[in-house]
Coordinates of C-alpha atoms and ligand atoms in Angstrom, one line a residue:
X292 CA 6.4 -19.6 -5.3
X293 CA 9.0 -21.5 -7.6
X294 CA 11.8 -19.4 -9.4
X295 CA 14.3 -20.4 -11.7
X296 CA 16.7 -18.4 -13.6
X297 CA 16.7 -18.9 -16.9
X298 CA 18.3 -17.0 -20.6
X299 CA 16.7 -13.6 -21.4
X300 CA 13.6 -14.2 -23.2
X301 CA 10.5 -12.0 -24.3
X302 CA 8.9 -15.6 -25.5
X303 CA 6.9 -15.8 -22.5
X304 CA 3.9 -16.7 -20.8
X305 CA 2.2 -14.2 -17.8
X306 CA 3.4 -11.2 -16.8
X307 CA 6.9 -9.9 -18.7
X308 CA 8.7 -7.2 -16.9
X309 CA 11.1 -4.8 -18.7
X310 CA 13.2 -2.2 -17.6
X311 CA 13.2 1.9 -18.8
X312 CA 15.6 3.9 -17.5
X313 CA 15.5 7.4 -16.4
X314 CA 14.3 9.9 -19.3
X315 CA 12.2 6.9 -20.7
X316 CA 15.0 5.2 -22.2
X317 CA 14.3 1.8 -23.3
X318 CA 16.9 -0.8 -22.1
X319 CA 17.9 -3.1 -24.9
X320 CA 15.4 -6.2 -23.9
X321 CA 12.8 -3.4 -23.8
X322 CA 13.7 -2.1 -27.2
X323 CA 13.6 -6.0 -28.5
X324 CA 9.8 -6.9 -27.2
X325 CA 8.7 -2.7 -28.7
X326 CA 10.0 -3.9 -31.7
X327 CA 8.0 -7.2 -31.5
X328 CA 5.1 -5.5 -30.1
X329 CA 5.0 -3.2 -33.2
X330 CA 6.0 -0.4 -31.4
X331 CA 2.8 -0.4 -28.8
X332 CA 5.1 -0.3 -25.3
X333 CA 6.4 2.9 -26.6
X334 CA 3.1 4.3 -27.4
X335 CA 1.8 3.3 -24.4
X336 CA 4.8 4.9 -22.0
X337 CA 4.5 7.9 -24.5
X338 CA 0.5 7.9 -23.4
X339 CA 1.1 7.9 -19.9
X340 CA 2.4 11.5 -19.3
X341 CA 4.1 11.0 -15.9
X342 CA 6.1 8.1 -16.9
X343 CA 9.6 9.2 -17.1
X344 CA 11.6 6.4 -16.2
X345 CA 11.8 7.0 -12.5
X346 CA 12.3 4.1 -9.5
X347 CA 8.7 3.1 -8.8
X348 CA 7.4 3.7 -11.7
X349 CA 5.4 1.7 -13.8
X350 CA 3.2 1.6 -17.2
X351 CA 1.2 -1.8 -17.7
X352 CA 0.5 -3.4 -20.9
X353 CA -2.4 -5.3 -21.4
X354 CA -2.5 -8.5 -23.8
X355 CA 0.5 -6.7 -26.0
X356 CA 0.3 -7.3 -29.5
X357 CA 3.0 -9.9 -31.1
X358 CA 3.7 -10.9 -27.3
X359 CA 2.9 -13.9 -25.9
X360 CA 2.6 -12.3 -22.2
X361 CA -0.7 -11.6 -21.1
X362 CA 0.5 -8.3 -20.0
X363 CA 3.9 -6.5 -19.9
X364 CA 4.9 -4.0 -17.0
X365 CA 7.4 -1.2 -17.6
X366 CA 8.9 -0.8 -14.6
X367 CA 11.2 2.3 -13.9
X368 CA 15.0 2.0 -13.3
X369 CA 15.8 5.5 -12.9
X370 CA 19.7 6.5 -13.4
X371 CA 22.3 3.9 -14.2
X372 CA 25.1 5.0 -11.6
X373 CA 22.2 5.2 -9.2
X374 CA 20.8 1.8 -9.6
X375 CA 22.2 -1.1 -7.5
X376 CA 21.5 -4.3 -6.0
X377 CA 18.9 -2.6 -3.5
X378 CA 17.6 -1.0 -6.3
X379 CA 17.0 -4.7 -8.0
X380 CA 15.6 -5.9 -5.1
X381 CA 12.6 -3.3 -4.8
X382 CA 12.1 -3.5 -8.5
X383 CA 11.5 -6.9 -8.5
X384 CA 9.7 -6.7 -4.9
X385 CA 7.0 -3.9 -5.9
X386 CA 6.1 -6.1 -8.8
X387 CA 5.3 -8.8 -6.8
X388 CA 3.7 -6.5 -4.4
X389 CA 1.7 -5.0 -7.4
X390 CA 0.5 -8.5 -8.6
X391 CA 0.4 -10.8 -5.5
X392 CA -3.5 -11.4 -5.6
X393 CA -4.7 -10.6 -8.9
X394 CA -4.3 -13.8 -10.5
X395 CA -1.3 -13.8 -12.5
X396 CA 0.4 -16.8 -12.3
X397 CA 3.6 -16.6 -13.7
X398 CA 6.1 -13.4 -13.4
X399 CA 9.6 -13.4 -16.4
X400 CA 11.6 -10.8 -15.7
X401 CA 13.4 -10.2 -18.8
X402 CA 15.5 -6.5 -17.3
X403 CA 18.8 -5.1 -18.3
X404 CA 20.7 -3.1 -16.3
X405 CA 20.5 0.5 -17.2
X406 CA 23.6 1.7 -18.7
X407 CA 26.5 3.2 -16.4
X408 CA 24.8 0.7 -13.5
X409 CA 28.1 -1.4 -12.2
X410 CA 25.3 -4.2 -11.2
X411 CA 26.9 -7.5 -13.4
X412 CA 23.8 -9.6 -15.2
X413 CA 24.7 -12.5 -12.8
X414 CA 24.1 -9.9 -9.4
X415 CA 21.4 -7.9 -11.1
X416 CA 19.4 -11.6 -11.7
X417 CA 20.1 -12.6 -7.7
X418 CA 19.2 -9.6 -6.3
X419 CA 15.9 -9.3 -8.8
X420 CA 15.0 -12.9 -7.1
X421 CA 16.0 -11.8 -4.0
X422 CA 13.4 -8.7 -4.0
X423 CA 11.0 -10.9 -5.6
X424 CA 11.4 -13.5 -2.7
X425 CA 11.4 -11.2 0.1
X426 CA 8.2 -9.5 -1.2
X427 CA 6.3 -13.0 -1.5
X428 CA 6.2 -13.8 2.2
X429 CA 3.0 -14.2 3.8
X430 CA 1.9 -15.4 7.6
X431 CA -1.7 -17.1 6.7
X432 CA -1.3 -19.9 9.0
X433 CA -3.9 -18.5 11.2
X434 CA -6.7 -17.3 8.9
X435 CA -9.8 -20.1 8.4
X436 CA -11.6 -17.6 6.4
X437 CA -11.3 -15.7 3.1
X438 CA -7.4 -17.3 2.2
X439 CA -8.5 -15.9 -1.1
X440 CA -8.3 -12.4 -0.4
X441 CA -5.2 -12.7 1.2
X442 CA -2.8 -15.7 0.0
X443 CA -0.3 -14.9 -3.0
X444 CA -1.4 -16.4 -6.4
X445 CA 1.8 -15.8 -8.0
X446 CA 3.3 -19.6 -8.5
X447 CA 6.3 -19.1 -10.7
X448 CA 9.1 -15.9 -11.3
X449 CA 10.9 -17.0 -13.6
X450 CA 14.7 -14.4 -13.9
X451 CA 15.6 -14.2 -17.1
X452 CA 19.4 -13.3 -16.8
X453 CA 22.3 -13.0 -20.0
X454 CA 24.4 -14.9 -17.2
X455 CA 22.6 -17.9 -16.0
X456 CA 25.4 -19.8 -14.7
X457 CA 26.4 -17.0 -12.3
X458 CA 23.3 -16.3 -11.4
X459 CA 22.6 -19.9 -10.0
X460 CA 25.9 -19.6 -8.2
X461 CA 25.4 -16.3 -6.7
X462 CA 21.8 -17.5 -5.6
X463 CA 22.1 -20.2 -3.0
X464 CA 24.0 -18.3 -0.2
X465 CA 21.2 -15.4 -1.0
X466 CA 18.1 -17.7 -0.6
X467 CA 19.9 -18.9 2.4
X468 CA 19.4 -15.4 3.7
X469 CA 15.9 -15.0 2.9
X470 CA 15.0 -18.1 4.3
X471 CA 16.3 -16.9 7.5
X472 CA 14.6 -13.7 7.2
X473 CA 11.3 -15.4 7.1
X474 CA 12.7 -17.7 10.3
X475 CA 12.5 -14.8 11.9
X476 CA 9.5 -13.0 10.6
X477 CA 7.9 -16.2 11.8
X478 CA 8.8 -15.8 15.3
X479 CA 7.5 -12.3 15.4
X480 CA 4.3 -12.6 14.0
X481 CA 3.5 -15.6 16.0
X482 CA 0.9 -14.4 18.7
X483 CA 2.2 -15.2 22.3
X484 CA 0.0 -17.7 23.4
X485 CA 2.3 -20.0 20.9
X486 CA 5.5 -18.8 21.1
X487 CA 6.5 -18.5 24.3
X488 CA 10.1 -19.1 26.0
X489 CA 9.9 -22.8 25.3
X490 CA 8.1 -23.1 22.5
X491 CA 10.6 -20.6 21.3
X492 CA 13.7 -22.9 22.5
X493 CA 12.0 -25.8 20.6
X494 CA 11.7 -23.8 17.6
X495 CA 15.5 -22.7 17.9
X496 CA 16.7 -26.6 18.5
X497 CA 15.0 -27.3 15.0
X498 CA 17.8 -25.7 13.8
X499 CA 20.1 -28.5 14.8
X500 CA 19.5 -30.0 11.2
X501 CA 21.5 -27.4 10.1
X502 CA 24.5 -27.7 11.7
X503 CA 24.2 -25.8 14.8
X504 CA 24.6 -26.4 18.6
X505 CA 21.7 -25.7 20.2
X506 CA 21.7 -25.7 24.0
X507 CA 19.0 -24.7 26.3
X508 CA 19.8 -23.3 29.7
X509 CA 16.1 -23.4 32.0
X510 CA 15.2 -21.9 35.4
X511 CA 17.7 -24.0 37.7
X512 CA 20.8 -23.8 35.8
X513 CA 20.4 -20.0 35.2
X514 CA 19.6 -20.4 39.0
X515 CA 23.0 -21.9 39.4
X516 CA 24.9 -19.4 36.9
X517 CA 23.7 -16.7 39.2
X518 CA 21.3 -14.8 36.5
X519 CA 19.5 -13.2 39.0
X520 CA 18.7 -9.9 36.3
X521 CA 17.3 -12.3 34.1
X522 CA 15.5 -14.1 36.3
X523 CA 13.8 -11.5 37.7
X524 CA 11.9 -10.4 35.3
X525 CA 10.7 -14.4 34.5
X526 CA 9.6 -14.2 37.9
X527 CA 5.6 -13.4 37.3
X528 CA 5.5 -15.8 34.4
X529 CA 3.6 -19.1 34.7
X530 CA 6.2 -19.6 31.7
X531 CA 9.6 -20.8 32.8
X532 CA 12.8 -18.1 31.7
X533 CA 15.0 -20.2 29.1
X534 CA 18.4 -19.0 27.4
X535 CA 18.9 -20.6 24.4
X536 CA 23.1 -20.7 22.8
X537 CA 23.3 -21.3 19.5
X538 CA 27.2 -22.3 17.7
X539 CA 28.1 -22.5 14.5
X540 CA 31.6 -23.4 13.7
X541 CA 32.3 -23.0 10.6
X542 CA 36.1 -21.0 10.5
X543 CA 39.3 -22.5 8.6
X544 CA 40.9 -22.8 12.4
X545 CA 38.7 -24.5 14.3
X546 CA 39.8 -22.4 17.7
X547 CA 38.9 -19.2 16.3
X548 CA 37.5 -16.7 18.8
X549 CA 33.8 -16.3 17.6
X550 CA 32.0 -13.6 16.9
X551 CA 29.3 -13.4 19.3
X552 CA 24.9 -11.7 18.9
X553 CA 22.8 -11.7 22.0
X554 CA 18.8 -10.7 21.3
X555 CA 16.6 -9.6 23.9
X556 CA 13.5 -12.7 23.6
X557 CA 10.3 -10.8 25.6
X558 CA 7.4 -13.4 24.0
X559 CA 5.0 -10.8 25.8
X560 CA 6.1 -7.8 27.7
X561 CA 3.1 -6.4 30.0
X562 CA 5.2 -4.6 31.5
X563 CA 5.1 -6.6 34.7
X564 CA 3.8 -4.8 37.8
X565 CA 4.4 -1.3 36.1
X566 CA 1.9 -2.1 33.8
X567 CA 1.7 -0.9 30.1
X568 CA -1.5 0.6 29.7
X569 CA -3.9 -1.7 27.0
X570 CA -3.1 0.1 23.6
X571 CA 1.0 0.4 24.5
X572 CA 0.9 -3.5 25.3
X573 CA -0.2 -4.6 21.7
X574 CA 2.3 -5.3 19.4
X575 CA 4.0 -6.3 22.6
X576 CA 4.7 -9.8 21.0
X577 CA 7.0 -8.7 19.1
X578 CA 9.4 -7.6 21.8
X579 CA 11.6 -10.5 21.0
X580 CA 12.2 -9.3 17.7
X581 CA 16.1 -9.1 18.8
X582 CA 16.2 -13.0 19.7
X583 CA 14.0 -13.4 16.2
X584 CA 17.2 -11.6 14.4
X585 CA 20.1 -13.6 16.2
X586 CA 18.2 -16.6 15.5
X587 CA 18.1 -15.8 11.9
X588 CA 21.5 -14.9 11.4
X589 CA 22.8 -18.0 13.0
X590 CA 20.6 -19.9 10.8
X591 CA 21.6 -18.4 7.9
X592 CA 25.5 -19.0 8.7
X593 CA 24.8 -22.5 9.0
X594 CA 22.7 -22.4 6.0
X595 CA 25.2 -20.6 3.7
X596 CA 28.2 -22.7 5.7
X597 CA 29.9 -19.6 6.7
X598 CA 33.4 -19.6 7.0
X599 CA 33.0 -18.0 11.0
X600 CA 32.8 -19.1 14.1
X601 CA 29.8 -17.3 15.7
X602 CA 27.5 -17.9 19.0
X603 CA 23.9 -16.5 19.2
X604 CA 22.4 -16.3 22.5
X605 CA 19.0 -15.3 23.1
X606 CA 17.6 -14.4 26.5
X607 CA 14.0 -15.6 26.4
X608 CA 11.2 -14.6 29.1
X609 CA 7.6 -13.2 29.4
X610 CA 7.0 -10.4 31.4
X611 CA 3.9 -10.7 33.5
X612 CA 2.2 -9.0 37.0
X613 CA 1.5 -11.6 39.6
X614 CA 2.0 -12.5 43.0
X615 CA 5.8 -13.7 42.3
X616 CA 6.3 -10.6 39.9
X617 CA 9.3 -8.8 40.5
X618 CA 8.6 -5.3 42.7
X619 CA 9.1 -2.1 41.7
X620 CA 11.7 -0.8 44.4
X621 CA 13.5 -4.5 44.4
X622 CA 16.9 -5.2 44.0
X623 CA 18.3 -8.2 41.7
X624 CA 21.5 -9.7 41.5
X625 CA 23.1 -10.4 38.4
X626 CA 25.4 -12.5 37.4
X627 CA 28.0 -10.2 36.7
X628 CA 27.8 -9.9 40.5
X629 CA 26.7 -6.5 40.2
X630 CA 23.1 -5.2 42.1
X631 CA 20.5 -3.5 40.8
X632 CA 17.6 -1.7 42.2
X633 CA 14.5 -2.4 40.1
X634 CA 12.2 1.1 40.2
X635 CA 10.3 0.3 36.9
X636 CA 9.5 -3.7 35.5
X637 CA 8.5 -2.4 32.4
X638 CA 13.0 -1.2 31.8
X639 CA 12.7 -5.4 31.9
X640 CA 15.0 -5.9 28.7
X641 CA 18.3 -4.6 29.9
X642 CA 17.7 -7.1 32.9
X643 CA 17.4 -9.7 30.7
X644 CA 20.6 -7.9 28.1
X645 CA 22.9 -7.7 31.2
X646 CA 22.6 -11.8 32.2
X647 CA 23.0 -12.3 28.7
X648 CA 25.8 -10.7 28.0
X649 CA 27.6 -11.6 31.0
X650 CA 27.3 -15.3 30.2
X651 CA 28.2 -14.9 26.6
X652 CA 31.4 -12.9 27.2
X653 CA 32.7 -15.0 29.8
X654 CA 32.1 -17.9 28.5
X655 CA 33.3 -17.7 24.8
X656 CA 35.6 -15.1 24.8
X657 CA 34.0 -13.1 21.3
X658 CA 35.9 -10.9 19.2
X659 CA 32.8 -8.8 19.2
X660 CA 29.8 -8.9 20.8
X661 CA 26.6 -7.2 19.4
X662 CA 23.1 -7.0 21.0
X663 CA 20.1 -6.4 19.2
X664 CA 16.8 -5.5 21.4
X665 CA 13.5 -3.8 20.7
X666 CA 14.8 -1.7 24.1
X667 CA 13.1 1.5 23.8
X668 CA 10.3 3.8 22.9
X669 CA 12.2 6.6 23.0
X670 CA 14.3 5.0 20.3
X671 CA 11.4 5.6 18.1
X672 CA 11.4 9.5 19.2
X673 CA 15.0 9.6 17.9
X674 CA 14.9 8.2 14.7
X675 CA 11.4 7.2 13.8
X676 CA 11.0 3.6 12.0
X677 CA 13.7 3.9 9.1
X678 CA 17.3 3.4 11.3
X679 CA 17.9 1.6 14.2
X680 CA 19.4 3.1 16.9
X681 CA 23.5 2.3 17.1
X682 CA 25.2 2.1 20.1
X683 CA 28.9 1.4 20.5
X684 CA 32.7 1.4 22.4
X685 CA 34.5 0.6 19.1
X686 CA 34.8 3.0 16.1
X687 CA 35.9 -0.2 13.7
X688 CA 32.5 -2.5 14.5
X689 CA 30.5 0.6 14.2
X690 CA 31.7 1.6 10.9
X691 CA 31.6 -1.9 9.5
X692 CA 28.1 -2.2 11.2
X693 CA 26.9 1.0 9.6
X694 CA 28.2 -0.2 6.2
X695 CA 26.8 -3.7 6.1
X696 CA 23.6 -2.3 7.3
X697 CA 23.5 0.6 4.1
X698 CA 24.6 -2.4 1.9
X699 CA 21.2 -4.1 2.9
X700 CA 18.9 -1.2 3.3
X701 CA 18.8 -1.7 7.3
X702 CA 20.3 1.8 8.1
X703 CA 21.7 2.3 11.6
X704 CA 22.6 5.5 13.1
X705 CA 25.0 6.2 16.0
X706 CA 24.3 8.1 19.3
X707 CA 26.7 8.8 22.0
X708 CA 27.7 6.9 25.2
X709 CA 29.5 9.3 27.9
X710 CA 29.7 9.7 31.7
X711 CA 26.9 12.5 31.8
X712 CA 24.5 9.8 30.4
X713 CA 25.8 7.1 32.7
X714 CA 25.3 9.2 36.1
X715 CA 21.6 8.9 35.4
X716 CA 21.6 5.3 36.4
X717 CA 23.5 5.9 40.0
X718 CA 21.1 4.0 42.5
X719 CA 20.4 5.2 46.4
X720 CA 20.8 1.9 47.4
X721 CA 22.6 -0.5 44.6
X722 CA 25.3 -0.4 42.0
X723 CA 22.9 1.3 39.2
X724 CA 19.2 1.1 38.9
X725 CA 17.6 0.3 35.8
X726 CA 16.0 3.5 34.4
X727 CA 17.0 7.0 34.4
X728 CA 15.0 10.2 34.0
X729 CA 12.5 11.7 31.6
X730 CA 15.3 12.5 28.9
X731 CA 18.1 10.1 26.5
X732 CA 16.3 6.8 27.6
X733 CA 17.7 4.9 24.5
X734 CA 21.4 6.3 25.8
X735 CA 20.4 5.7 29.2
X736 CA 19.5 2.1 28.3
X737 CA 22.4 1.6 26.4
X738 CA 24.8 3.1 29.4
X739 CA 23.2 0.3 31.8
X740 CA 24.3 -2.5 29.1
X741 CA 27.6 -0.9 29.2
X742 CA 28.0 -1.9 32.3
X743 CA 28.0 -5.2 31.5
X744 CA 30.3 -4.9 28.7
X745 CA 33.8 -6.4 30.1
X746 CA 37.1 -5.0 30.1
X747 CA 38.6 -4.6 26.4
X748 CA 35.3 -6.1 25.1
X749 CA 34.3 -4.7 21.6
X750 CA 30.6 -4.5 22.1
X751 CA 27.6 -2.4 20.1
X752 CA 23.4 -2.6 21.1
X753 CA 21.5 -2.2 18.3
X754 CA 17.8 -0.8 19.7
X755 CA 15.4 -2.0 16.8
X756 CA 12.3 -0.8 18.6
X757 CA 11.6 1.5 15.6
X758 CA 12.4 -0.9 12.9
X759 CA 11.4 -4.7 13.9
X760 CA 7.6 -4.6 13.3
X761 CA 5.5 -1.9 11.2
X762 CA 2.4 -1.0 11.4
X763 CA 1.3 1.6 8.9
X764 CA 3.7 1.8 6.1
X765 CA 5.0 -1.5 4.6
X766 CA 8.4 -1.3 3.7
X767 CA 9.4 -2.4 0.0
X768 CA 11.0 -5.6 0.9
X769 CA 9.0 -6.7 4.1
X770 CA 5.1 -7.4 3.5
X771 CA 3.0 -8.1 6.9
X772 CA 4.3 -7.0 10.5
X773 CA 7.1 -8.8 11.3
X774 CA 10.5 -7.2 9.5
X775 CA 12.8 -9.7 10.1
X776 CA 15.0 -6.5 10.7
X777 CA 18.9 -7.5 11.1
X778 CA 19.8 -10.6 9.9
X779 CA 20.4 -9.3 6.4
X780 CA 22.7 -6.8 8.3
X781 CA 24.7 -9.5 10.5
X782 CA 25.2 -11.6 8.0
X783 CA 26.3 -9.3 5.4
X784 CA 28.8 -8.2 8.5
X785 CA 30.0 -11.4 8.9
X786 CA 30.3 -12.2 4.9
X787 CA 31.7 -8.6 4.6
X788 CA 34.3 -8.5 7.3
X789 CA 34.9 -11.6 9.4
X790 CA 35.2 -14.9 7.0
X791 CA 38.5 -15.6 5.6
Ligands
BES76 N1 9.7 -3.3 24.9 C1 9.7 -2.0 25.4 C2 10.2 -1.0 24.4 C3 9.3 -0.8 23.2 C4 8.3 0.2 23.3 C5 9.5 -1.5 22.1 C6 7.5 0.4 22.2 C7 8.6 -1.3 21.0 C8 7.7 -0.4 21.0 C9 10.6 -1.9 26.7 O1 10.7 -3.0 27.4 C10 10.0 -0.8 27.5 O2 8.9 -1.0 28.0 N2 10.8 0.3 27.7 C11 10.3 1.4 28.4 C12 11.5 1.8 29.3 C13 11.1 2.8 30.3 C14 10.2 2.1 31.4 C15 12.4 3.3 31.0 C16 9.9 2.5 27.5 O3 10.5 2.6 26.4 O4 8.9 3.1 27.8
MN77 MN1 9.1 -3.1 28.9
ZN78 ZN1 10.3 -4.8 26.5

């Protein structure tokens, strides 16, 4: 799909999409391509009864008179002090959405803002692309059969835009973005058979041409560094562990503490010995939907050349039953030094969190750390599939968290850390064990990452269980199963708060 930005026109070819504001008002390119059309858009929004105007809404025009498009859509905008750069983005996505298979070849937007919207033409054209982009991915690489029925026929969306100067300057850092997005959709959708640890690692060192470090740690060193948490739950894999360590330097001072994401990379988690029964384990590929974020927000850093130093390390195993597997009732080691007595395999991605962290901390020295992981069922008890799950020991990184993640439409919610929660991890035999009882398992997981926090370390988990694949309901931005969910949020963190 090519798009281009390009002077608001109504001379053009395809599908033309126009905005109508709440009430049925017709913005002013609207009112232009009426007027050309001999007043049959208004007729036809005036024959459709429900049409008011509304987000979502839409009235489509057949082969318009006096038009050259071969149809126009009247999409809804809804108020103007409502409507924003989100609001842009789904617009232009659930037009994309409404004609990704039916032929059309071409999509011109030619929208307005709605009035009293603060959206400038230059933003409103970006974030229309942006929607339109995000909407247009697909993961086809795998069907033989019937592509037809599936693959997007839209070729071109072409923006039309009263500022098209800004708009191609506001664009490149955004496409950046999506680009990484789909990086990371990639990752999740790819079955597990492909993508495990290594082939992950190999897919992470592509990202070299960008600009990053990419390091690979396997078995032996982690062996070395004492990762015995990590390892553990490796252990029953004919796959070999890997930790990959991505840098981007990119900050004015060159020693600038970075800013530091760790993602939890299960390629497949069975469960290990305590086995997941058959329907829990599917979707189970996806459980490195964590190290699938951090890999897409250090790539789109690099991308966008961020003006940050930042470190993404990823923590990337498959967790399998076998002879070697770890035991339920065994104790690990981790490289914090501190034990812990195993009494479930399938709690495996705090194991693999606590190594993780450990390294990451006491090796770089991060202003922040933040871990994402696809931790916990219960997770999805809590807050169901629209906000991730927000744990944190700093007031300041939560808040900017919570904001950067509104700003994208990736909302997070807080829950509470506290003594009470972190008795339920005191062990008979170890320093903790690695679940808790029947209640507050999202806070009980995050309580045994806490412990791995180090002293005066600013630190938040993000538990995406809920939010990094979907199943039933497609989200407005995100076709297909893989989200992609939280690069949009780093990065907008990092571009929001931490480049200067
Ligand atoms: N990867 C799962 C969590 C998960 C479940 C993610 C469903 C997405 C959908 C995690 O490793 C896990 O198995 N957690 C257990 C923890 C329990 C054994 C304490 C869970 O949530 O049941
Ligand atoms: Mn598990
Ligand atoms: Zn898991």
């Amino acid at each position: 799909m090519q798009l281009s930005f390009a002077a608001l026109s109504l001379n053009v070819a395809g599908a033309l999409v126009l905005g109508v504001q709440a009430d049925g008002v017709f913005t002013p390119s609207a009112m232009e391509a009426d007027k050309a059309a001999g007043g049959a858009l208004k007729r036809a929004v005036a024959a459709s009864s429900k049409f008011s105007g509304k987000t979502g809404q839409v009235v489509e025009v057949l082969a318009p008179p006096g038009l050259k498009a071969s149809r126009v859509l009247l999409v809804g905008m809804g108020k103007g002090e409502d409507f924003n750069g989100g609001s842009a983005e789904r617009l232009a996505a659930s037009v994309v959405a409404r004609l990704y298979t039916n032929g059309t070849p071409a999509i011109a937007f030619a929208i307005d803002a709605p009035k009293g919207a603060k959206l400038k033409p230059a933003a409103l054209a970006a974030h229309l692309a942006m929607g339109a982009k995000l909407r247009s991915y697909g993961f086809t690489q795998y069907r033989t059969k019937a592509r037809d029925e599936y693959e997007m026929t839209i070729k071109t969306v072409a923006i039309g835009t009263r500022d098209v100067p800004g708009a191609k300057k506001a664009w490149p850092a955004m496409e950046a973005v999506v680009d990484s997005v789909f990086l990371a959709r990639g990752l999740i959708n790819e079955p597990p058979n492909v993508l495990y640890p290594a082939e992950f690692a190999n897919r992470a060192k592509q990202l070299s041409k960008l600009g990053l470090k990419v390091e690979v740690l396997g078995e032996a060193q982690m062996k070395k560094l004492g990762m015995g948490s990590l390892l553990g739950v490796g252990q029953g894999s004919e796959r070999e562990s890997q930790l990959v360590v991505m840098r981007w330097n990119g900050a004015r001072k060159k020693d600038e503490a970075p800013v530091a994401f760790v993602g939890k990379g299960v390629c497949f988690d069975s469960g290990g010995l305590s086995l997941k029964p058959g329907a829990s384990m599917m979707g189970m590929k996806g459980d490195m939907g964590g190290a699938a974020a951090v890999t897409g927000t250090m790539r789109a850093l690099a991308a966008r050349k961020a003006k940050v130093n930042a470190v993404g390390v990823i923590g990337l195993v498959e967790n399998m039953p076998d002879g070697k597997a770890m035991r339920p009732d065994d104790v690990v080691t981790s490289m914090s030094g501190q034990t812990i007595e195993v009494l479930n395999t399938d709690a495996e991605g705090r194991l693999v969190l606590a190594d993780a962290l450990t390294y990451t901390q006491r090796k770089f020295k991060p202003k922040f750390v933040i871990d994402l992981a696809t931790l916990t069922g219960a997770i999805m008890i809590a807050l169901g599939n629209d906000h991730a799950g927000l744990f944190s020991n700093n007031d300041q990184l939560s808040t900017r968290l919570t904001d950067a993640g509104k700003a994208v439409g990736e909302p997070v919610w807080r829950l509470p850390l506290g003594d009470a929660y972190d008795k339920l991890i005191k062990s008979k035999i170890a320093d903790m064990k690695n679940i808790g009882g029947p209640y507050a398992g999202s806070i009980v997981a995050a309580q045994f990452l806490q412990r791995f926090v180090e002293k005066g370390q600013a630190w938040a988990h993000l538990d995406i269980a809920g939010v990094a694949w979907q199943d039933g309901e497609q989200k407005p931005l995100s076709p297909g199963w893989g989200v992609g969910w939280g690069v949009r949020t780093l990065d907008r963190l990092v571009a929001d708060n931490y480049e200067k």
